[in-house]
Amino acid sequence: MFRGGFAGTLVLVVLGIIMFAAILAFLTGVDMPGDDTMFSTTGPRIVALVALLIVIGGPMLAAPRQIPALLRGLVLWALLGLVLVGGYAYRAELEDAGRRIMGTLWPGTAIEDRAGTITVVRDQSRQYRIKAQVNDAPVDFVFDTGASAVTLTQEDARAAGIDPETLSYTVPVSTANGTSSVAATVLNDLQIGSLRLSRVRAFVARPDVLETSLLGLSALDRLKGWRVEGDRLILEP
């Protein structure tokens, strides 16, 4: 019994010393030199500090036997506060990590950082598939530096408001299956994430020639730069 009472008294003494030191630091270590309005700036902080000390110390003084439980609760709240403060301090890094995770889970999703740089993660087929919009219509592209221009399939062209039947397929091109011909057109709007290009030179492929639309050089050359780092394609607007 004596040991328990002595331990409780010791805890109260330590808490009293900490509170007294906190008050001294609070009153003497905050104000800027040459400030003539010391009380006007310090007074409200004194009130807030005293209220905090009463909230923390009051239950301990009223119920000494509950001090261990109260201290455990105080430690838990302090740890929670540190986690929240740390999360806020490193929010930019956490946002970037979240974007990288999302890009890995959903390949083809344009992951954009604060500078506007767009990152696309390579999929299981080892290709960079990019989700974009052409004239406000969703189009899935394959990144292809071998294509001199953005090239749409017949289906994607129709979705973008282009009628393939009215086009003239007179431009010769080389494909993996030999030679073919495509129709020249202009895309009013091409958007990847927040990156937006207008009046983009493009081709429309003949039926059944192309499985997926190609993001070619007519769009890539409009960017500040692009590069491949490991399994990531990085587009700089």
mmCIF file of C-alpha atoms in Angstrom, residues 65-186:
data_model
loop_
_atom_site.group_PDB
_atom_site.id
_atom_site.type_symbol
_atom_site.label_atom_id
_atom_site.label_comp_id
_atom_site.label_asym_id
_atom_site.label_seq_id
_atom_site.Cartn_x
_atom_site.Cartn_y
_atom_site.Cartn_z
ATOM 1 C CA ARG A 65 -5.452 5.158 -8.425
ATOM 2 C CA GLN A 66 -6.475 5.767 -12.028
ATOM 3 C CA ILE A 67 -3.198 7.465 -12.884
ATOM 4 C CA PRO A 68 -1.714 4.457 -14.778
ATOM 5 C CA ALA A 69 -4.842 4.109 -16.927
ATOM 6 C CA LEU A 70 -4.964 7.857 -17.516
ATOM 7 C CA LEU A 71 -1.316 7.896 -18.505
ATOM 8 C CA ARG A 72 -1.865 5.044 -20.959
ATOM 9 C CA GLY A 73 -4.740 6.962 -22.517
ATOM 10 C CA LEU A 74 -2.608 10.101 -22.662
ATOM 11 C CA VAL A 75 0.193 8.205 -24.396
ATOM 12 C CA LEU A 76 -2.248 6.750 -26.940
ATOM 13 C CA TRP A 77 -3.672 10.182 -27.725
ATOM 14 C CA ALA A 78 -0.151 11.596 -28.003
ATOM 15 C CA LEU A 79 0.805 8.849 -30.458
ATOM 16 C CA LEU A 80 -2.350 9.497 -32.468
ATOM 17 C CA GLY A 81 -1.496 13.186 -32.549
ATOM 18 C CA LEU A 82 2.018 12.412 -33.777
ATOM 19 C CA VAL A 83 0.615 10.196 -36.540
ATOM 20 C CA LEU A 84 -1.759 12.954 -37.657
ATOM 21 C CA VAL A 85 0.958 15.610 -37.564
ATOM 22 C CA GLY A 86 3.379 13.318 -39.413
ATOM 23 C CA GLY A 87 0.758 12.530 -42.045
ATOM 24 C CA TYR A 88 0.134 16.230 -42.582
ATOM 25 C CA ALA A 89 3.856 17.049 -42.718
ATOM 26 C CA TYR A 90 4.512 14.320 -45.307
ATOM 27 C CA ARG A 91 1.212 14.599 -47.161
ATOM 28 C CA ALA A 92 2.931 15.281 -50.502
ATOM 29 C CA GLU A 93 5.056 12.133 -50.203
ATOM 30 C CA LEU A 94 2.013 10.105 -49.149
ATOM 31 C CA GLU A 95 0.047 11.415 -52.133
ATOM 32 C CA ASP A 96 2.865 10.402 -54.505
ATOM 33 C CA ALA A 97 3.020 6.950 -52.910
ATOM 34 C CA GLY A 98 -0.739 6.591 -53.298
ATOM 35 C CA ARG A 99 -0.517 7.521 -56.970
ATOM 36 C CA ARG A 100 2.232 4.951 -57.574
ATOM 37 C CA ILE A 101 0.169 2.259 -55.862
ATOM 38 C CA MET A 102 -2.889 3.156 -57.940
ATOM 39 C CA GLY A 103 -0.818 3.090 -61.130
ATOM 40 C CA THR A 104 0.452 -0.374 -60.256
ATOM 41 C CA LEU A 105 -3.008 -1.724 -59.439
ATOM 42 C CA TRP A 106 -4.644 -0.157 -62.518
ATOM 43 C CA PRO A 107 -2.110 -0.070 -65.376
ATOM 44 C CA GLY A 108 -2.974 2.496 -68.026
ATOM 45 C CA THR A 109 -4.287 5.000 -65.522
ATOM 46 C CA ALA A 110 -2.575 8.360 -65.951
ATOM 47 C CA ILE A 111 -1.000 9.160 -62.576
ATOM 48 C CA GLU A 112 -0.278 12.868 -62.287
ATOM 49 C CA ASP A 113 1.964 14.582 -59.743
ATOM 50 C CA ARG A 114 1.857 18.167 -58.488
ATOM 51 C CA ALA A 115 4.074 19.392 -61.346
ATOM 52 C CA GLY A 116 1.676 17.955 -63.938
ATOM 53 C CA THR A 117 4.026 15.135 -64.956
ATOM 54 C CA ILE A 118 2.078 12.039 -65.981
ATOM 55 C CA THR A 119 3.240 8.506 -65.226
ATOM 56 C CA VAL A 120 1.857 5.315 -66.772
ATOM 57 C CA VAL A 121 2.872 1.855 -65.539
ATOM 58 C CA ARG A 122 3.550 -0.912 -68.058
ATOM 59 C CA ASP A 123 0.962 -3.700 -68.041
ATOM 60 C CA GLN A 124 1.436 -7.484 -68.049
ATOM 61 C CA SER A 125 1.789 -7.518 -71.835
ATOM 62 C CA ARG A 126 4.857 -5.250 -71.421
ATOM 63 C CA GLN A 127 3.093 -2.403 -73.210
ATOM 64 C CA TYR A 128 2.183 1.066 -72.053
ATOM 65 C CA ARG A 129 -1.564 1.347 -72.381
ATOM 66 C CA ILE A 130 -2.852 4.861 -71.802
ATOM 67 C CA LYS A 131 -6.417 5.818 -70.980
ATOM 68 C CA ALA A 132 -7.231 9.064 -72.758
ATOM 69 C CA GLN A 133 -10.071 11.017 -74.289
ATOM 70 C CA VAL A 134 -10.460 12.095 -77.892
ATOM 71 C CA ASN A 135 -13.110 14.735 -78.478
ATOM 72 C CA ASP A 136 -14.473 13.808 -75.010
ATOM 73 C CA ALA A 137 -14.782 10.111 -75.949
ATOM 74 C CA PRO A 138 -12.752 7.534 -73.949
ATOM 75 C CA VAL A 139 -10.000 5.897 -75.987
ATOM 76 C CA ASP A 140 -7.405 3.337 -74.889
ATOM 77 C CA PHE A 141 -4.061 3.945 -76.588
ATOM 78 C CA VAL A 142 -0.889 1.931 -76.891
ATOM 79 C CA PHE A 143 2.282 4.019 -76.656
ATOM 80 C CA ASP A 144 4.115 3.612 -79.971
ATOM 81 C CA THR A 145 7.108 5.711 -81.025
ATOM 82 C CA GLY A 146 7.145 3.835 -84.326
ATOM 83 C CA ALA A 147 3.894 5.515 -85.336
ATOM 84 C CA SER A 148 4.482 8.895 -86.949
ATOM 85 C CA ALA A 149 1.058 10.101 -85.828
ATOM 86 C CA VAL A 150 -1.785 9.255 -83.495
ATOM 87 C CA THR A 151 -3.708 6.468 -85.202
ATOM 88 C CA LEU A 152 -7.290 5.522 -84.361
ATOM 89 C CA THR A 153 -9.146 2.317 -84.976
ATOM 90 C CA GLN A 154 -12.428 2.529 -86.847
ATOM 91 C CA GLU A 155 -14.381 2.042 -83.614
ATOM 92 C CA ASP A 156 -12.488 4.739 -81.707
ATOM 93 C CA ALA A 157 -12.840 7.140 -84.625
ATOM 94 C CA ARG A 158 -16.614 6.715 -84.598
ATOM 95 C CA ALA A 159 -16.728 7.193 -80.833
ATOM 96 C CA ALA A 160 -14.793 10.438 -81.264
ATOM 97 C CA GLY A 161 -17.319 11.739 -83.773
ATOM 98 C CA ILE A 162 -15.326 10.954 -86.920
ATOM 99 C CA ASP A 163 -17.147 9.097 -89.698
ATOM 100 C CA PRO A 164 -14.637 6.642 -91.226
ATOM 101 C CA GLU A 165 -16.846 6.181 -94.294
ATOM 102 C CA THR A 166 -16.268 9.774 -95.378
ATOM 103 C CA LEU A 167 -12.464 9.596 -95.197
ATOM 104 C CA SER A 168 -9.985 8.961 -97.986
ATOM 105 C CA TYR A 169 -7.478 6.184 -97.228
ATOM 106 C CA THR A 170 -4.629 7.378 -99.399
ATOM 107 C CA VAL A 171 -1.661 7.718 -97.017
ATOM 108 C CA PRO A 172 0.678 4.690 -97.303
ATOM 109 C CA VAL A 173 2.100 3.274 -94.060
ATOM 110 C CA SER A 174 4.179 0.288 -93.040
ATOM 111 C CA THR A 175 2.775 -2.091 -90.432
ATOM 112 C CA ALA A 176 3.929 -5.285 -88.762
ATOM 113 C CA ASN A 177 1.872 -7.208 -91.338
ATOM 114 C CA GLY A 178 3.179 -5.299 -94.340
ATOM 115 C CA THR A 179 1.983 -2.114 -95.997
ATOM 116 C CA SER A 180 -1.401 -0.482 -95.734
ATOM 117 C CA SER A 181 -3.023 2.896 -96.172
ATOM 118 C CA VAL A 182 -4.647 5.202 -93.653
ATOM 119 C CA ALA A 183 -6.816 8.296 -93.773
ATOM 120 C CA ALA A 184 -5.525 11.634 -92.522
ATOM 121 C CA THR A 185 -7.610 13.640 -90.072
ATOM 122 C CA VAL A 186 -7.250 16.157 -87.260
#
